[in-house]
């Protein structure tokens, strides 16, 4: 457990949607771990197919 990170519960608000977005071709191996942690904590209601956004 890290002492420099604090968990602060937020009460009295409506639930919100949590979205994890990443580049499909990103080689960073930590993104897989982040996705696994998010799925473990938040569940897996569905997975959208990749949507290609226009380049800006």
Short mmCIF file of C-alpha atoms in Angstrom, two decimals:
data_model
loop_
_atom_site.label_atom_id
_atom_site.label_comp_id
_atom_site.label_asym_id
_atom_site.label_seq_id
_atom_site.Cartn_x
_atom_site.Cartn_y
_atom_site.Cartn_z
CA UNK A 1 0.00 0.00 0.00
CA UNK A 2 1.31 3.43 -0.92
CA UNK A 3 1.31 6.12 1.72
CA UNK A 4 1.36 8.94 -0.86
CA UNK A 5 -2.07 8.02 -2.29
CA UNK A 6 -5.30 8.52 -0.38
CA UNK A 7 -8.73 7.08 -1.08
CA UNK A 8 -11.38 9.69 -0.43
CA UNK A 9 -14.97 8.44 -0.73
CA UNK A 10 -17.39 10.77 -2.48
CA UNK A 11 -20.86 10.57 -0.97
CA UNK A 12 -24.22 12.09 -1.82
CA UNK A 13 -23.77 12.17 -5.60
CA UNK A 14 -25.38 10.19 -8.38
CA UNK A 15 -23.38 7.36 -9.95
CA UNK A 16 -21.34 8.34 -12.99
CA UNK A 17 -20.07 6.57 -16.06
CA UNK A 18 -16.39 5.66 -16.12
CA UNK A 19 -14.72 5.31 -19.51
CA UNK A 20 -11.23 4.10 -20.33
CA UNK A 21 -9.98 5.24 -23.72
CA UNK A 22 -6.67 4.36 -25.31
CA UNK A 23 -5.03 4.31 -28.72
CA UNK A 24 -5.48 0.91 -30.33
CA UNK A 25 -1.83 0.76 -31.44
CA UNK A 26 -0.27 2.01 -28.18
CA UNK A 27 2.57 -0.39 -27.28
CA UNK A 28 2.67 0.58 -23.58
CA UNK A 29 2.31 -2.71 -21.62
CA UNK A 30 0.96 -0.85 -18.57
CA UNK A 31 -2.29 -0.14 -20.43
CA UNK A 32 -3.24 -3.80 -20.29
CA UNK A 33 -2.74 -3.77 -16.52
CA UNK A 34 -4.80 -0.60 -16.22
CA UNK A 35 -7.61 -2.14 -18.26
CA UNK A 36 -7.51 -5.30 -16.10
CA UNK A 37 -7.70 -3.23 -12.90
CA UNK A 38 -10.60 -1.17 -14.27
CA UNK A 39 -12.51 -4.30 -15.28
CA UNK A 40 -11.90 -5.85 -11.85
CA UNK A 41 -13.07 -2.77 -9.95
CA UNK A 42 -15.83 -1.55 -12.26
CA UNK A 43 -17.04 -4.71 -13.97
CA UNK A 44 -17.43 -5.35 -17.68
CA UNK A 45 -20.92 -4.33 -18.80
CA UNK A 46 -19.93 -4.23 -22.47
CA UNK A 47 -17.09 -3.48 -24.83
CA UNK A 48 -17.55 -1.14 -27.74
CA UNK A 49 -15.75 -1.83 -30.98
CA UNK A 50 -12.92 0.52 -31.72
CA UNK A 51 -14.10 3.76 -33.21
CA UNK A 52 -11.69 5.63 -35.42
CA UNK A 53 -11.83 9.36 -34.78
CA UNK A 54 -10.79 11.93 -37.35
CA UNK A 55 -7.27 13.28 -36.98
CA UNK A 56 -7.11 16.88 -35.84
#
